[in-house]
Short mmCIF file of C-alpha atoms in Angstrom, two decimals:
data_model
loop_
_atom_site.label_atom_id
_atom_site.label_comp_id
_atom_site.label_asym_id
_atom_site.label_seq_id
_atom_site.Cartn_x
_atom_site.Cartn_y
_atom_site.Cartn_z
CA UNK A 1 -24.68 2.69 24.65
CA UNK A 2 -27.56 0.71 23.35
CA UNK A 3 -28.32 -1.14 26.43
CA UNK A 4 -27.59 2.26 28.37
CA UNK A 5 -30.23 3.95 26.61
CA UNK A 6 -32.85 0.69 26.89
CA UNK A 7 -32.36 0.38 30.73
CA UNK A 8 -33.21 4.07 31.46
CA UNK A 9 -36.47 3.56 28.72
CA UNK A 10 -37.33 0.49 30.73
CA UNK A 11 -37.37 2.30 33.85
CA UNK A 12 -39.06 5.07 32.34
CA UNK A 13 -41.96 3.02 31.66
CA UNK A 14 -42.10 1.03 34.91
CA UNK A 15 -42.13 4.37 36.46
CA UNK A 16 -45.35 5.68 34.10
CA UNK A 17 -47.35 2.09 35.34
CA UNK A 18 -46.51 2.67 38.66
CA UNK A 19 -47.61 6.74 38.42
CA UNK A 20 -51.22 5.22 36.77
CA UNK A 21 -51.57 2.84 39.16
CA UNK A 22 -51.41 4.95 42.37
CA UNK A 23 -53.46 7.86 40.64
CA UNK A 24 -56.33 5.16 39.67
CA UNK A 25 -59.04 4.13 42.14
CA UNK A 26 -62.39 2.31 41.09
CA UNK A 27 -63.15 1.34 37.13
CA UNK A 28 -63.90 3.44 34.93
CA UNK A 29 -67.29 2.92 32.62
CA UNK A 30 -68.26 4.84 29.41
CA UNK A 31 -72.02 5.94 29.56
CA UNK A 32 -72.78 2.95 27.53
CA UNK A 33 -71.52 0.79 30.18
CA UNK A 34 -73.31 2.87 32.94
CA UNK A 35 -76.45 2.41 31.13
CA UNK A 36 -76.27 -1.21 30.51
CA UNK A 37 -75.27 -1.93 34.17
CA UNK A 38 -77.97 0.28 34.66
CA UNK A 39 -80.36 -1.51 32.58
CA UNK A 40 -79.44 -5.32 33.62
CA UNK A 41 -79.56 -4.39 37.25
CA UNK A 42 -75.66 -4.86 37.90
CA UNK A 43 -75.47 -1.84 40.23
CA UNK A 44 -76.76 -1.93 43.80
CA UNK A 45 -76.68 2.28 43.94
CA UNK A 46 -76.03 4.59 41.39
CA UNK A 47 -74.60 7.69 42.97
CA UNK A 48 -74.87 11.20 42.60
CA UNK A 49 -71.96 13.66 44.19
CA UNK A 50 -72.87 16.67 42.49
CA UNK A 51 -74.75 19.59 44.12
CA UNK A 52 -78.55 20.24 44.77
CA UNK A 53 -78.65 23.09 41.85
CA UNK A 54 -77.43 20.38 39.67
CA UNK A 55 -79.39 17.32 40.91
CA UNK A 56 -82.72 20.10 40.25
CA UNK A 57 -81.19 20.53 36.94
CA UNK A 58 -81.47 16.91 35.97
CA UNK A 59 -80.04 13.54 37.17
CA UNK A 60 -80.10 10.16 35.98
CA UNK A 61 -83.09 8.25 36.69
CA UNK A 62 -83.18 5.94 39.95
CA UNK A 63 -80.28 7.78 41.53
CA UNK A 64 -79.33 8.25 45.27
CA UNK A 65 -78.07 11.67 46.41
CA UNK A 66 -74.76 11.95 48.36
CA UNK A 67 -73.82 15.61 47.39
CA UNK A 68 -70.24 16.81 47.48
CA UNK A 69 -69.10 13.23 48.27
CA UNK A 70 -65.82 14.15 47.22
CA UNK A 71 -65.40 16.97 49.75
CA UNK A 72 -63.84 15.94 53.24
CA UNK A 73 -66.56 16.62 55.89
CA UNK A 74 -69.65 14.74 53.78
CA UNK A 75 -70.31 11.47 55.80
CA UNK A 76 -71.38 8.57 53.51
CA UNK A 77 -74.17 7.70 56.01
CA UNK A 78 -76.84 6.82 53.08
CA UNK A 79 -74.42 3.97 51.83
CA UNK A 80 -71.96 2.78 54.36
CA UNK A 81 -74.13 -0.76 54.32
CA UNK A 82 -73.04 -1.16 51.11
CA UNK A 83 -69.05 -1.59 52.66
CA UNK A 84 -70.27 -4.28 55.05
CA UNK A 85 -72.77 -6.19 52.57
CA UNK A 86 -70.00 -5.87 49.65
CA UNK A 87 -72.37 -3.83 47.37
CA UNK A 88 -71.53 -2.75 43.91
CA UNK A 89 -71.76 1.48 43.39
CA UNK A 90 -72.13 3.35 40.18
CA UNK A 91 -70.65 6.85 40.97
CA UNK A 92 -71.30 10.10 38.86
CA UNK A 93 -71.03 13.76 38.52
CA UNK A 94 -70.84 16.05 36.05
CA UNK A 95 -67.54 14.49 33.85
CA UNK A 96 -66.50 12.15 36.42
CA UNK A 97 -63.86 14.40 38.23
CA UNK A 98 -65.96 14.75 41.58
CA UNK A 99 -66.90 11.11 41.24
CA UNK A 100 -62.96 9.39 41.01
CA UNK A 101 -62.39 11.85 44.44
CA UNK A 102 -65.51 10.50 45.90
CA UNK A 103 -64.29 7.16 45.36
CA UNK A 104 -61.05 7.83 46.68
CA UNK A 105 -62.86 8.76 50.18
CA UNK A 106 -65.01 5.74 50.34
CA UNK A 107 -61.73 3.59 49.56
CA UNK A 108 -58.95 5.17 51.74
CA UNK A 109 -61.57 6.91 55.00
CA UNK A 110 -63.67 4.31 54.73
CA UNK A 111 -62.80 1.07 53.91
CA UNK A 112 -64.81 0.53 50.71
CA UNK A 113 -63.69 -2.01 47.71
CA UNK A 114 -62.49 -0.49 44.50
CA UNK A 115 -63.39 -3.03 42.72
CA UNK A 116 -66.82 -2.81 44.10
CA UNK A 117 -66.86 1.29 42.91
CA UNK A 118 -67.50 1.93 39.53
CA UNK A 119 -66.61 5.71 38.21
CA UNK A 120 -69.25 6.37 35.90
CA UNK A 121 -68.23 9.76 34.43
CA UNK A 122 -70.74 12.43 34.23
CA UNK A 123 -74.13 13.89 32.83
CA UNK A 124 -71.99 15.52 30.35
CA UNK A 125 -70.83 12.09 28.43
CA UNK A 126 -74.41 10.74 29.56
CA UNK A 127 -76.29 13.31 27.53
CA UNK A 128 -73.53 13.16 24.61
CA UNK A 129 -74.27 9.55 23.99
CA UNK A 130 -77.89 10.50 23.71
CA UNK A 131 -79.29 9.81 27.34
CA UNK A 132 -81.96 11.58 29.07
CA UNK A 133 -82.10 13.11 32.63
CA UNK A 134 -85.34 13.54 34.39
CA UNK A 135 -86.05 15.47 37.85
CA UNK A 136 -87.90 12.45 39.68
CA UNK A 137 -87.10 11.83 43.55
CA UNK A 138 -84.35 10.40 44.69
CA UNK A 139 -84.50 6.49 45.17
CA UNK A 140 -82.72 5.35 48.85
CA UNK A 141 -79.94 3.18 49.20
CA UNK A 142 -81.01 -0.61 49.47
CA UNK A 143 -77.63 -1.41 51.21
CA UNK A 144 -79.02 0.04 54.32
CA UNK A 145 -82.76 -2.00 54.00
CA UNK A 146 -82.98 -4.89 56.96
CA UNK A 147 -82.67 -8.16 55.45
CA UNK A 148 -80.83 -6.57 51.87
CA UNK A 149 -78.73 -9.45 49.75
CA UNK A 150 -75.90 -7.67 47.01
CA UNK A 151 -76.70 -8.61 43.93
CA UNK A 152 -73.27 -11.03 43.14
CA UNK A 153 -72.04 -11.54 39.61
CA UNK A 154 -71.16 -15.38 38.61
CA UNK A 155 -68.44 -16.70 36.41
CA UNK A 156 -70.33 -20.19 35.34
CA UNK A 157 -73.78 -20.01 33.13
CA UNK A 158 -74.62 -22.79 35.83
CA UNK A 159 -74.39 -20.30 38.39
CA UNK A 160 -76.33 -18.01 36.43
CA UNK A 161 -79.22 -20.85 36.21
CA UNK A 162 -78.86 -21.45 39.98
CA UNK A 163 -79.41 -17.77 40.55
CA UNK A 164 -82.56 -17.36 38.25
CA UNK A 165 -84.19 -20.25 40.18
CA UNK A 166 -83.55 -18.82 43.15
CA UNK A 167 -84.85 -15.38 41.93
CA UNK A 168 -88.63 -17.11 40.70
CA UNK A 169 -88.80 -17.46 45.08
CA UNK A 170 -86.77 -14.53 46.17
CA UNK A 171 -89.46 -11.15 47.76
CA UNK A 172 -89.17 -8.60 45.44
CA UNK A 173 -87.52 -6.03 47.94
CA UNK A 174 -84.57 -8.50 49.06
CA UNK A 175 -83.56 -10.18 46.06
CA UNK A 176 -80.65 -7.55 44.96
CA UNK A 177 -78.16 -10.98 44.88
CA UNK A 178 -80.59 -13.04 43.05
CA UNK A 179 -81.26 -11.10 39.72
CA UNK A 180 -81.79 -13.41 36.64
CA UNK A 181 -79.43 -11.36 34.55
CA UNK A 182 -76.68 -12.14 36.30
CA UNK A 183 -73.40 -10.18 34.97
CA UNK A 184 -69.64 -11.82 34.93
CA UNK A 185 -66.60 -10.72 36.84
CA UNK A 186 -63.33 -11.39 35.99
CA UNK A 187 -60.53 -12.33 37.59
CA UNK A 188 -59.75 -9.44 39.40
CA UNK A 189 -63.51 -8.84 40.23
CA UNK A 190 -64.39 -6.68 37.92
CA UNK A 191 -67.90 -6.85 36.16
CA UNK A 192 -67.53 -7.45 32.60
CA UNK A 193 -69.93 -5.53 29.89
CA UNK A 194 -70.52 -6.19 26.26
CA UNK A 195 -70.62 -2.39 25.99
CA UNK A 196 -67.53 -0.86 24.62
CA UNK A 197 -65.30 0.98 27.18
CA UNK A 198 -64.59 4.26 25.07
CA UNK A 199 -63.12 6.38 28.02
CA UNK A 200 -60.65 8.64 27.36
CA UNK A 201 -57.36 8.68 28.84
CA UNK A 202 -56.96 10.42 32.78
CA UNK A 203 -54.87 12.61 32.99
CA UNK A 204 -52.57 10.13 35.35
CA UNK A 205 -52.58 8.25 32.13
CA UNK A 206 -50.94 11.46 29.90
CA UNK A 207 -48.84 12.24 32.40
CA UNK A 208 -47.34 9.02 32.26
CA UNK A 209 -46.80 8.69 28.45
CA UNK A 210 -45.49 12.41 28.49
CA UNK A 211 -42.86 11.40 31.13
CA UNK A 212 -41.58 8.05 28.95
CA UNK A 213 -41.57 10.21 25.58
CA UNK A 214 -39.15 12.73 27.55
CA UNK A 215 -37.20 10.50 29.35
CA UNK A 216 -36.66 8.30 25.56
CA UNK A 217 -35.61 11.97 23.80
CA UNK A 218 -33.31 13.24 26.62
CA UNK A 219 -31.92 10.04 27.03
CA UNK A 220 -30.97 9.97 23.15
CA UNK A 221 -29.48 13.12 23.37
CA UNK A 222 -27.53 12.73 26.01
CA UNK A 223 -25.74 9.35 24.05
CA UNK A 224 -25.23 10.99 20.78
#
């Protein structure tokens, strides 16, 4: 009975990982992490996929437009050197719906990294952690500059000090991969920040947990 009831949670559970897995694409950032990739120059574009109204309405500073990303029919024509030069992108909408489906296109219609596509919620979590939106132009895509170098995150502090050398001689418009700040990825190639996550569960993510805390109650019933 006992080991009944544990196999079926056990499977429950494996099921729940697998259902997160498959829904997730990209990482997800809090608005503190957005702002300190942001701030030490992880990101190569930051990406907005929301519409004009709402770029007019107020964006974050130093972002690229790519409106309604997430709809099938928008061609990603502004970054699609990023895919090639294995740029990092800093998505964002308006609560980071728009911008998990605009990942999903650049992943599965057009070849793009998810580890290289960072969801980075919206304006609405921006503002609430006491950001500020301003109605400046749009800045272009560097992937898509002749001559652009990624900027690459290192593992080793001696990395890092080969990289700020370099920077002191790298041109000002080319030296994306050659930042002094150089950020850390870990093992699955994912950037790390000191900021705290503090994203709140997706909805794949409920889903899941709902599903084991059902299948553990029915499955107790069903033995007593």
């Amino acid at each position: 009975y006992l080991e009944k009831m544990l196999s079926f949670f056990l499977i429950a559970l494996l099921i729940s990982q697998l259902i997160g897995k498959v829904s997730s694409e990209g990482i997800s950032l809090s608005s503190q992490q957005l702002k300190e990739g942001l701030d030490k120059g992880f990101f190569d574009v930051l990406l907005d996929v929301r519409t004009q109204k709402e770029w007019d309405d107020g964006h974050i500073d130093n972002a690229t437009q790519l409106f309604r990303l997430a709809n099938r029919g928008v061609e990603p024509t502004k970054i699609l050197g990023c895919k090639n030069l294995d740029c990092t992108i800093a998505v964002y909408c308006t609560i980071g719906v728009r911008a998990g489906n605009a990942i999903k296109r650049l992943v599965n219609e057009y070849g793009f990294k998810s580890s290289n596509l960072y969801n980075g919620q919206g304006i609405d979590q921006w503002e609430e952690a006491g950001y500020s939106l301003v109605d400046t132009d749009e800045v272009p895509s560097n992937c898509n500059k002749p001559h652009y170098q990624c900027k690459t995150c290192n593992s080793t502090n001696e990395e890092k000090t080969n990289n700020t050398a370099l920077a002191a001689n790298a041109s000002n418009s080319n030296k994306g991969d050659l930042i002094s700040n150089a950020c850390t990825k870990d093992e699955n190639g994912v950037i790390q920040f000191e900021a705290s996550s503090g994203v709140r569960a997706t909805l794949a993510q409920v889903m899941a947990l709902f599903f084991v805390a059902i299948s553990f109650f029915v499955t107790v019933a069903f033995y007593l």
